[in-house]
Amino acid sequence: MLTTGGATARPLIRESGDAPVDTPRTPAREAAERELSRPMYHENDPNLLQRAHQSFWDWVGDLLSAASTAAPGGLLGIVVILLAAAGLLAALWWRLGTPRRTPATPGDSLFGDVPLSASQHRTTAETHAGAHRWNEAVQERMRAVVRSLEERALLEPRPGRTAGEAAAEGGRSLPGHAGELRAAARSFDDVTYGGRPADQQAYRRLRDLDLALEDARPLLTEPARGGAE
């Protein structure tokens, strides 16, 4: 038997002639890992996106499973809670519309950079209405209403005025139409900032208000006194 440095070397072959080679464990594991890392063994493996997708749904499943043990009624209770939450969100979305900027923020003035007369706004509104572009028609008709009040000196021209402010100020001079002016301002804000679509009926209400205001007589804030005191 061969010796190295006085020590007996480990036999590479067992005494039986047909026994396999005794390979150390670490090199054998490394050889197996190299073999399994070859591309031919991974052709059908899911890609990174598929693995992330599966991990997400596994996480959702674990979350629902954990929640079902704590919620009244188990999994059925979770379903009821989710449906109630979805209904609440839908109701809020319908009531408030798409989240947008609030009308009072800077830059949300009623008019654009180019000043137009009330007549020009009316013409533009009718053009949009003829093409069934009701959102733009409502916006332009509201601008015509406010510009007309400014031209009649019922409103003082002021840059940056919002539709709501114009309606409130106009309603003080024309109290008989104060409610209609507020409704018109809400329609303008819903379309412009709330993401709600307008329709033909909304435009007709604004057009009728515009025509009615042309013949409306303002309330005198300082009535003349009759006779001497």
Short mmCIF file of C-alpha atoms in Angstrom, two decimals:
data_model
loop_
_atom_site.label_atom_id
_atom_site.label_comp_id
_atom_site.label_asym_id
_atom_site.label_seq_id
_atom_site.Cartn_x
_atom_site.Cartn_y
_atom_site.Cartn_z
CA MET A 1 0.00 0.00 0.00
CA LEU A 2 1.35 3.46 -0.91
CA THR A 3 2.18 5.91 1.84
CA THR A 4 2.73 9.63 1.86
CA GLY A 5 4.80 11.16 4.60
CA GLY A 6 4.46 8.07 6.67
CA ALA A 7 0.68 8.15 6.62
CA THR A 8 -1.54 5.71 4.90
CA ALA A 9 -3.26 7.31 1.87
CA ARG A 10 -7.06 7.13 1.61
CA PRO A 11 -8.03 4.47 -0.92
CA LEU A 12 -9.64 5.80 -4.08
CA ILE A 13 -11.09 2.38 -4.94
CA ARG A 14 -12.77 0.07 -2.54
CA GLU A 15 -11.45 -3.44 -2.18
CA SER A 16 -14.26 -4.77 -4.33
CA GLY A 17 -13.28 -4.41 -7.97
CA ASP A 18 -16.71 -3.18 -9.17
CA ALA A 19 -17.21 -0.51 -6.45
CA PRO A 20 -17.62 3.18 -7.63
CA VAL A 21 -14.96 5.78 -7.13
CA ASP A 22 -15.22 7.35 -3.66
CA THR A 23 -15.55 11.07 -4.61
CA PRO A 24 -15.41 13.65 -1.76
CA ARG A 25 -18.78 15.33 -0.96
CA THR A 26 -17.86 18.98 -1.62
CA PRO A 27 -16.49 18.45 -5.18
CA ALA A 28 -19.48 16.25 -5.96
CA ARG A 29 -21.95 18.93 -4.85
CA GLU A 30 -20.12 21.57 -6.86
CA ALA A 31 -20.15 19.35 -9.92
CA ALA A 32 -23.90 18.79 -9.54
CA GLU A 33 -24.55 22.52 -9.19
CA ARG A 34 -22.51 23.25 -12.32
CA GLU A 35 -24.45 20.63 -14.20
CA LEU A 36 -27.86 21.96 -13.04
CA SER A 37 -26.89 25.54 -13.89
CA ARG A 38 -26.64 24.71 -17.59
CA PRO A 39 -29.27 26.65 -19.69
CA MET A 40 -30.83 23.44 -20.99
CA TYR A 41 -32.32 22.79 -17.54
CA HIS A 42 -33.91 26.28 -17.26
CA GLU A 43 -35.56 26.83 -20.66
CA ASN A 44 -39.07 26.65 -19.18
CA ASP A 45 -38.40 28.58 -15.97
CA PRO A 46 -40.66 31.66 -15.38
CA ASN A 47 -39.06 35.02 -16.14
CA LEU A 48 -38.53 37.78 -13.60
CA LEU A 49 -41.90 39.43 -14.28
CA GLN A 50 -43.74 36.14 -13.95
CA ARG A 51 -41.97 35.37 -10.67
CA ALA A 52 -42.80 38.83 -9.31
CA HIS A 53 -46.44 38.41 -10.39
CA GLN A 54 -46.68 35.04 -8.69
CA SER A 55 -45.01 36.39 -5.54
CA PHE A 56 -47.52 39.25 -5.40
CA TRP A 57 -50.53 36.98 -5.64
CA ASP A 58 -49.00 34.60 -3.11
CA TRP A 59 -48.66 37.59 -0.77
CA VAL A 60 -52.27 38.63 -1.39
CA GLY A 61 -53.42 35.08 -0.73
CA ASP A 62 -51.48 34.93 2.53
CA LEU A 63 -52.87 38.32 3.57
CA LEU A 64 -56.47 37.29 2.90
CA SER A 65 -55.91 33.99 4.64
CA ALA A 66 -54.56 35.75 7.72
CA ALA A 67 -57.36 38.33 7.67
CA SER A 68 -60.05 35.68 7.31
CA THR A 69 -59.04 34.16 10.63
CA ALA A 70 -59.52 37.52 12.38
CA ALA A 71 -62.62 38.85 10.58
CA PRO A 72 -66.13 37.87 11.70
CA GLY A 73 -67.46 35.20 9.38
CA GLY A 74 -64.05 34.18 8.06
CA LEU A 75 -63.50 34.50 4.32
CA LEU A 76 -67.14 35.47 3.72
CA GLY A 77 -66.72 38.36 6.15
CA ILE A 78 -63.67 39.56 4.21
CA VAL A 79 -65.65 39.50 0.96
CA VAL A 80 -68.48 41.52 2.54
CA ILE A 81 -66.01 44.09 3.90
CA LEU A 82 -64.28 44.45 0.51
CA LEU A 83 -67.61 44.89 -1.27
CA ALA A 84 -68.69 47.53 1.25
CA ALA A 85 -65.39 49.40 0.82
CA ALA A 86 -65.71 49.26 -2.97
CA GLY A 87 -69.25 50.63 -2.75
CA LEU A 88 -68.11 53.48 -0.52
CA LEU A 89 -65.27 54.38 -2.89
CA ALA A 90 -67.65 54.32 -5.86
CA ALA A 91 -70.08 56.62 -4.05
CA LEU A 92 -67.30 59.07 -3.17
CA TRP A 93 -66.00 59.00 -6.75
CA TRP A 94 -69.47 59.73 -8.11
CA ARG A 95 -70.06 62.52 -5.61
CA LEU A 96 -66.68 64.23 -5.77
CA GLY A 97 -65.46 63.31 -9.23
CA THR A 98 -61.86 62.77 -10.23
CA PRO A 99 -59.49 64.46 -7.79
CA ARG A 100 -58.24 67.68 -9.33
CA ARG A 101 -57.03 71.02 -8.16
CA THR A 102 -59.41 73.01 -6.01
CA PRO A 103 -60.94 76.02 -7.79
CA ALA A 104 -59.42 78.44 -5.30
CA THR A 105 -55.80 77.62 -6.10
CA PRO A 106 -53.72 80.16 -8.05
CA GLY A 107 -54.13 79.89 -11.80
CA ASP A 108 -57.73 78.67 -11.60
CA SER A 109 -59.23 81.94 -12.75
CA LEU A 110 -62.37 81.98 -14.84
CA PHE A 111 -60.87 83.62 -17.92
CA GLY A 112 -57.83 82.84 -20.00
CA ASP A 113 -54.97 85.11 -20.93
CA VAL A 114 -56.71 86.60 -23.97
CA PRO A 115 -59.67 88.84 -23.00
CA LEU A 116 -62.85 88.30 -25.00
CA SER A 117 -66.20 90.06 -24.95
CA ALA A 118 -69.41 88.42 -23.77
CA SER A 119 -70.56 88.21 -27.38
CA GLN A 120 -67.39 86.41 -28.39
CA HIS A 121 -67.75 83.91 -25.56
CA ARG A 122 -71.36 83.26 -26.61
CA THR A 123 -70.35 82.66 -30.21
CA THR A 124 -67.64 80.23 -29.13
CA ALA A 125 -70.08 78.46 -26.81
CA GLU A 126 -72.62 78.01 -29.58
CA THR A 127 -69.91 76.62 -31.86
CA HIS A 128 -68.97 74.02 -29.25
CA ALA A 129 -72.63 73.20 -28.63
CA GLY A 130 -73.22 72.70 -32.34
CA ALA A 131 -70.42 70.11 -32.32
CA HIS A 132 -71.78 68.49 -29.11
CA ARG A 133 -68.70 69.51 -27.18
CA TRP A 134 -70.74 70.17 -24.05
CA ASN A 135 -67.83 70.62 -21.65
CA GLU A 136 -66.36 73.47 -23.67
CA ALA A 137 -69.81 74.89 -24.36
CA VAL A 138 -70.60 75.09 -20.63
CA GLN A 139 -67.26 76.72 -19.87
CA GLU A 140 -67.62 79.38 -22.56
CA ARG A 141 -71.24 80.15 -21.67
CA MET A 142 -70.30 80.69 -18.02
CA ARG A 143 -67.57 83.05 -19.15
CA ALA A 144 -70.13 84.88 -21.26
CA VAL A 145 -72.39 85.26 -18.22
CA VAL A 146 -69.64 86.75 -16.06
CA ARG A 147 -68.25 88.96 -18.81
CA SER A 148 -71.73 90.31 -19.49
CA LEU A 149 -72.10 91.26 -15.82
CA GLU A 150 -68.76 93.04 -16.01
CA GLU A 151 -69.77 94.89 -19.17
CA ARG A 152 -72.94 96.05 -17.42
CA ALA A 153 -70.85 97.27 -14.46
CA LEU A 154 -72.61 94.79 -12.14
CA LEU A 155 -69.23 93.20 -11.49
CA GLU A 156 -65.93 94.97 -11.29
CA PRO A 157 -63.41 93.34 -13.66
CA ARG A 158 -60.86 91.56 -11.54
CA PRO A 159 -58.07 89.20 -12.70
CA GLY A 160 -58.04 85.80 -11.03
CA ARG A 161 -61.74 85.76 -10.15
CA THR A 162 -63.19 82.24 -9.93
CA ALA A 163 -66.63 81.16 -11.10
CA GLY A 164 -67.82 80.77 -7.50
CA GLU A 165 -66.67 84.25 -6.57
CA ALA A 166 -68.33 85.75 -9.63
CA ALA A 167 -71.59 83.95 -8.82
CA ALA A 168 -71.55 85.17 -5.21
CA GLU A 169 -70.85 88.78 -6.22
CA GLY A 170 -73.35 88.72 -9.07
CA GLY A 171 -76.00 87.25 -6.80
CA ARG A 172 -75.81 90.31 -4.54
CA SER A 173 -76.69 92.58 -7.46
CA LEU A 174 -79.24 90.16 -8.91
CA PRO A 175 -80.72 88.34 -5.90
CA GLY A 176 -83.52 86.88 -7.97
CA HIS A 177 -80.95 84.85 -9.91
CA ALA A 178 -78.49 84.14 -7.08
CA GLY A 179 -79.37 80.44 -6.88
CA GLU A 180 -79.08 79.98 -10.64
CA LEU A 181 -75.70 81.72 -10.64
CA ARG A 182 -74.41 79.43 -7.90
CA ALA A 183 -75.63 76.38 -9.82
CA ALA A 184 -73.96 77.65 -12.98
CA ALA A 185 -70.67 78.13 -11.10
CA ARG A 186 -70.89 74.57 -9.74
CA SER A 187 -71.42 73.23 -13.26
CA PHE A 188 -68.38 75.15 -14.47
CA ASP A 189 -66.22 73.85 -11.59
CA ASP A 190 -67.44 70.26 -12.01
CA VAL A 191 -66.48 70.29 -15.67
CA THR A 192 -63.25 72.25 -15.34
CA TYR A 193 -61.81 70.87 -12.09
CA GLY A 194 -63.96 67.91 -11.06
CA GLY A 195 -63.64 65.79 -14.19
CA ARG A 196 -67.42 65.47 -14.68
CA PRO A 197 -68.76 65.54 -18.23
CA ALA A 198 -71.40 68.09 -19.13
CA ASP A 199 -74.44 67.39 -21.27
CA GLN A 200 -76.91 69.27 -23.44
CA GLN A 201 -79.25 69.95 -20.53
CA ALA A 202 -76.47 71.57 -18.48
CA TYR A 203 -75.61 73.85 -21.38
CA ARG A 204 -79.23 74.80 -21.97
CA ARG A 205 -79.61 75.85 -18.33
CA LEU A 206 -76.60 78.12 -18.65
CA ARG A 207 -77.80 79.55 -21.94
CA ASP A 208 -81.25 80.28 -20.50
CA LEU A 209 -79.63 81.95 -17.49
CA ASP A 210 -77.46 84.07 -19.76
CA LEU A 211 -80.48 85.24 -21.74
CA ALA A 212 -82.52 85.91 -18.59
CA LEU A 213 -79.76 88.01 -17.04
CA GLU A 214 -79.70 90.32 -20.05
CA ASP A 215 -83.15 91.62 -19.10
CA ALA A 216 -82.70 91.36 -15.33
CA ARG A 217 -82.71 94.64 -13.41
CA PRO A 218 -80.13 94.89 -10.64
CA LEU A 219 -80.98 95.63 -7.04
CA LEU A 220 -79.88 99.15 -6.11
CA THR A 221 -77.62 98.94 -3.10
CA GLU A 222 -78.18 102.60 -2.18
CA PRO A 223 -81.78 103.50 -3.10
CA ALA A 224 -82.49 107.13 -3.61
CA ARG A 225 -84.25 108.84 -0.71
CA GLY A 226 -87.52 110.62 -1.47
CA GLY A 227 -88.16 114.00 0.09
CA ALA A 228 -86.16 116.04 2.49
CA GLU A 229 -85.77 115.08 6.11
#
